Amino acid sequence: MALLLTVLFPLVSASVSRSVPIAAQTVSSSSPAGVALFPGEAVQLTAAVLSTLSAELGEEDASLFSFGNTSVSVEERKCKLLPGDADWPDDKLWETFDALLGGALIRTVPLAAACYASWPEYNAAECDYVNANWTDSFMHASSPSSIMWPLFEGRTCLPTEYGDSCTLGGYSSYAVNVTTIAQIQLAVNFARNRGLRLVVKNTGHDFNGKSTGKGALGIWTHNMKDMEYLSEYQLDSYSGPAVKMGAGIQAFEIYEQSKQYNFTAVGGEGESVGVAGGYLLGGGHSPMSSVYGLAADQVLAMEVVLANGSFTTVTHASDPDLFWALRGGGGSTYGIVTSVISRVHPQVGVTVSRGSFTSANVTADAFWTAMRAWFERFPEQADAGTYSYFWVLSLGDDEFEFEMAPFFAVNHTLAEFETLMAPWYDLLAELGIEYTPTTEYYDNFHDAWKVGFPLEEIGIPTMMEGSRLFPRANWENATLFNQTLEALRTTITAGYPLLAFNMKAELQAGYRDDSANPAFRTMLMHAITSTEWDSNTTNAEIKEQMEEFTFDVLQAWRDVCPHSGAYMSEADILEPNFQQAFYGDHYDRLYALKKVYDPKGLFYAPTGVSSEDWVVDSADGLPDQNGRLCRKLE
Ligand SMILES: Cc1cc2nc3c(=O)[nH]c(=O)nc-3n(C[C@H](O)[C@H](O)[C@H](O)COP(=O)(O)OP(=O)(O)OC[C@H]3O[C@@H](n4cnc5c(N)ncnc54)[C@H](O)[C@@H]3O)c2cc1C
Ligand SMILES: *[C@@H]1O[C@H](CO)[C@@H](O)[C@H](O)[C@H]1NC(C)=O
Ligand SMILES: *[C@@H]1O[C@H](CO)[C@@H](O)[C@H](O)[C@H]1NC(C)=O
Ligand SMILES: *[C@@H]1O[C@H](CO)[C@@H](O)[C@H](O)[C@H]1NC(C)=O
Ligand SMILES: *[C@@H]1O[C@H](CO)[C@@H](O)[C@H](O)[C@H]1NC(C)=O
Ligand SMILES: *[C@@H]1O[C@H](CO)[C@@H](O)[C@H](O)[C@H]1NC(C)=O
Ligand SMILES: *[C@@H]1O[C@H](CO)[C@@H](O)[C@H](O)[C@H]1NC(C)=O
Ligand SMILES: *[C@@H]1O[C@H](CO)[C@@H](O)[C@H](O)[C@H]1NC(C)=O
Ligand SMILES: *[C@@H]1O[C@H](CO)[C@@H](O)[C@H](O)[C@H]1NC(C)=O
Ligand SMILES: *[C@@H]1O[C@H](CO)[C@@H](O)[C@H](O)[C@H]1NC(C)=O
Ligand SMILES: *[C@@H]1O[C@H](CO)[C@@H](O)[C@H](O)[C@H]1NC(C)=O
C-alpha cells in the first residue's frame, strides 16, 4: 500500500512472532486484573491511531474502523452482507483492511478444496491428507474457518467419499489471524460499521457450529497462545494460585503447564478443545467438576473486546453484570475474550480405569441389571469427587455393549478405587459378566488424563447430536428413577448410542455466582446421543430424521426431567425452547444484558442469547449456516 503511516507508533518487539498491525499503538500493559497485559494485548487501536487514519485514508474510509458510538442511532440493516452485494467491500478495501492489520487477513479456503478440480487449490496429495485426517480435530482447529461438525457448513466441500462439489458454503469468507487487540478491534469495528456478519472461531468444536457463518468475517483466536502461571494471585476475595490463559489455549496446553507447575486445572477432557474460548464461556464441564464445579466458576478476571470495539478488563469489581454474563452465558455473545485468569488447584493423584463388556455370554436382562446397578451408583460416585465417561450401545439382536472410557477417580488411590467399585464388580461377577478393566494410579492429573482420554474423532458429515442434563432428583424417587432407566433403555435399544458422563458441577462455597445453566448445579449425568444418515440421503429426508430425533427420541429424555436443561455447547441445534433448556431462569437477565452490551447484534451465534431475533435462510433448508443472516422484523 502507498499509504501508511507517517506516524510511527512503537511496535511490539520484533522477537515476538506475530504479525504487527500498522494501525496500532502499544499502550501501558497495566491492567485492573493486577497482571500485566500479554504483549499482544497492549497493542491496541486508539483514538490517536484513528485520527492518523483519517489523515491517511480520508474521513470516509477511516470511519469504517472507528469505535461504536451509542449516542448516534444508525439505521440498522435488516440483513448482514454477502459477497456480491453492492455494499460488500471491494478488493481495494479488503487490501486496505489487510494492510492496517499488518497482513493478518486470510481469504478462507475450505480444507477439502484440495479435492475439487474447480478450485485453484486442487492437489491430489493434499486431498489425500485431508481425506485421511478429516476426523482429526487438530486439523480443523488449525484452519481459520473449518469446523468439526460439517452439517453446519451445508452439504458442500466434503471429503471425497461424502460429496462431489465444493463451494465455501457456510464458512466465513475472510478470517483475521489475530494475535493483538488492535487486530480484533479493527475487525470488530469494520464488521459493525460495514454491516458484515462477524464470527469468532477458536477451534471449531462447538456441536452447533457456532463459529461459522456464510459470508462472515471471522476472528480466529487460535494463535493467542500466551500463558502465565501465577503462584500467588489475589483478586476480589481470592488469594492463591491462578493461570492467565490467552484465548487460543487448548486443553492439552494447560494440562502440560499443570504438570510443569504442579497444579490441577478445570478444563475439558478433549485435548484439542479451546479452554479459554467457547468451552469456558458456555460453562465447561471437566474431569475435575465433581470436586470444583464448572470451568466458568473458576474465572476471576477477563480481558475483552466489546461490540463497540472498546477493550476492557472485566472483573466482579469493574462490571458485575458483564462478569456474570460472560461466565456461562455462551461464546460470541457479549464480546471477544482475549484472555482469562482462572483459579487453579493443588496437584492431585488419580486412578484411571478403562474397560468394556458386552451381553454376549449373558441375557439382555442380566446386562440391564448390571446397567441399573451402574446408574444407581451415580450419587455416590459424584459425591466421592469422581467422574466417568461411558458408552452404552446396542449391537443389534438384543445384544449390548458397555464401555468405560474412562472412570476417572480423582484423589483416589488404587485401593480406594477398588473399595468404591467393589459392590458393582461383585454384582457383575454374580451375573456372569466378565469385566477386566485396565486400572492404574497416577500421581498427577496430566498423566492420568493423557492415558484416560485418547483423542476423539470428529467431522462425520452425516450426523447430529442431542443431549440432556439429568438431575439428582431422578435418583431420589424410585418411580422416577425407573422411568429414567426405561427412557434410556428404549433409546439405546432403538439403536441410538448413549455417551454419558456421571459427574456433578456444584458452585463451590465462596465462589462468585455466574450465568452457567442452572441445570448444571443439580446434574448427576450429562447424556448425549446422536442420529446418522447416509451421504445420499436427501435434504428433505434428513430434515424429517432430525425432527424425529429432536421431537420424538429426545422428548423421552425431556419427559423424565422437564424442568432440567441441556448443555449449550454439546447440544441439539433444534432443541425446543432452547432459551429454557440452555440458560434456564437466567435467560431474561442474559437477554437484557445482551441489549446493553451489543444493542446492534454484532455477535450472533445459533442458539446464542437473542438468536431468536435472527434467522438464517439456508440454501438447503437444513438448520445450517449456509445462508444469509437476517433480523426477524415484525
Ligand atoms: C471432541 C470434543 C470434546 C469435548 N469435550 C468437552 C468437555 O470435556 N467438556 C466440555 O464442557 N465441553 C466439551 N466439548 C464441547 C466444547 O466445550 C464446545 O465445543 C466449545 O464450544 C468449544 O469451544 P472452542 O472455543 O474450542 O470452540 P469454537 O467452536 O471455536 O467456539 C465455540 C463458541 O465460542 C465462541 N468463542 C470462541 N472463542 C471465543 C472468545 N475468545 N471470545 C468470545 N467467543 C468465543 C465461538 O464464536 C463459538 O460461538 C467437546 C467437544 C468436542 C467436539
Ligand atoms: C497466523 O499467525 C501466526 C502468528 O503470527 C503465524 O505463526 C501463523 O503462520 C499464521 N497462520 C496463518 C494460517 O496465516
Ligand atoms: C458520537 O457522535 C456524536 C455525533 O456525531 C459526536 O458529537 C460525538 O463526539 C461522538 N462520540 C464519540 C465517543 O465518538
Ligand atoms: C494424516 O494423513 C497422513 C497422510 O495420509 C497420514 O499418514 C496420517 O496418519 C494421517 N493422520 C491422522 C491422524 O489420521
Ligand atoms: C506437588 O503438589 C502436591 C500437592 O500440593 C505436593 O504434595 C507435592 O509435594 C508437590 N510436588 C512437587 C514436586 O512440588
Ligand atoms: C464369553 O465366554 C467365553 C468362554 O468363557 C469367553 O472366552 C469369552 O471371552 C466371553 N466373552 C465375553 C464377551 O465375555
Ligand atoms: C483428597 O482426599 C483427602 C481425604 O481422603 C482430603 O483430605 C483432601 O483434601 C483431598 N484432596 C483434594 C485435592 O481434593
Ligand atoms: C423399579 O424397578 C425395579 C426393577 O424392575 C422394581 O423391582 C421396583 O419395584 C421398581 N420400583 C418402583 C417404585 O416402581
Ligand atoms: C416420584 O415420581 C413420580 C413420577 O414422576 C411422580 O408421579 C411422584 O409424584 C414422585 N413422588 C414424589 C414423592 O415426588
Ligand atoms: C444410498 O447409499 C447406501 C449405502 O451408502 C446404499 O445402500 C443405497 O442403495 C443408496 N441409495 C440410493 C438411493 O442411492
Ligand atoms: C463501549 O461499550 C461499553 C459497555 O457498554 C461502554 O462502557 C463504553 O463506554 C463504550 N465505549 C464507547 C467508546 O462508547
XYZ file of C-alpha atoms in Angstrom, residues 357-374 397-401 424 427-428 430-433 485-486 489 493:
34
model
C -18.104 -55.765 28.365
C -20.937 -56.988 26.218
C -24.027 -59.054 26.817
C -22.574 -61.827 24.620
C -22.450 -64.502 27.325
C -25.456 -63.348 29.340
C -29.069 -62.378 28.703
C -30.100 -58.860 27.819
C -31.897 -58.762 31.161
C -28.687 -59.549 33.010
C -26.937 -56.804 31.057
C -29.666 -54.335 32.047
C -29.492 -55.473 35.657
C -25.834 -54.528 35.525
C -26.762 -51.188 33.958
C -29.416 -50.494 36.606
C -26.789 -51.092 39.292
C -24.342 -48.854 37.415
C -30.289 -58.606 18.101
C -30.898 -57.550 21.705
C -27.163 -57.505 22.412
C -25.460 -54.583 24.100
C -22.085 -53.189 24.977
C -20.620 -53.309 41.412
C -22.596 -57.945 41.028
C -21.058 -58.208 37.541
C -22.570 -62.765 40.041
C -24.340 -62.008 36.760
C -21.652 -63.867 34.814
C -20.346 -60.703 33.141
C -33.756 -46.033 33.103
C -36.634 -47.095 30.901
C -33.006 -48.308 27.593
C -32.367 -50.388 22.134
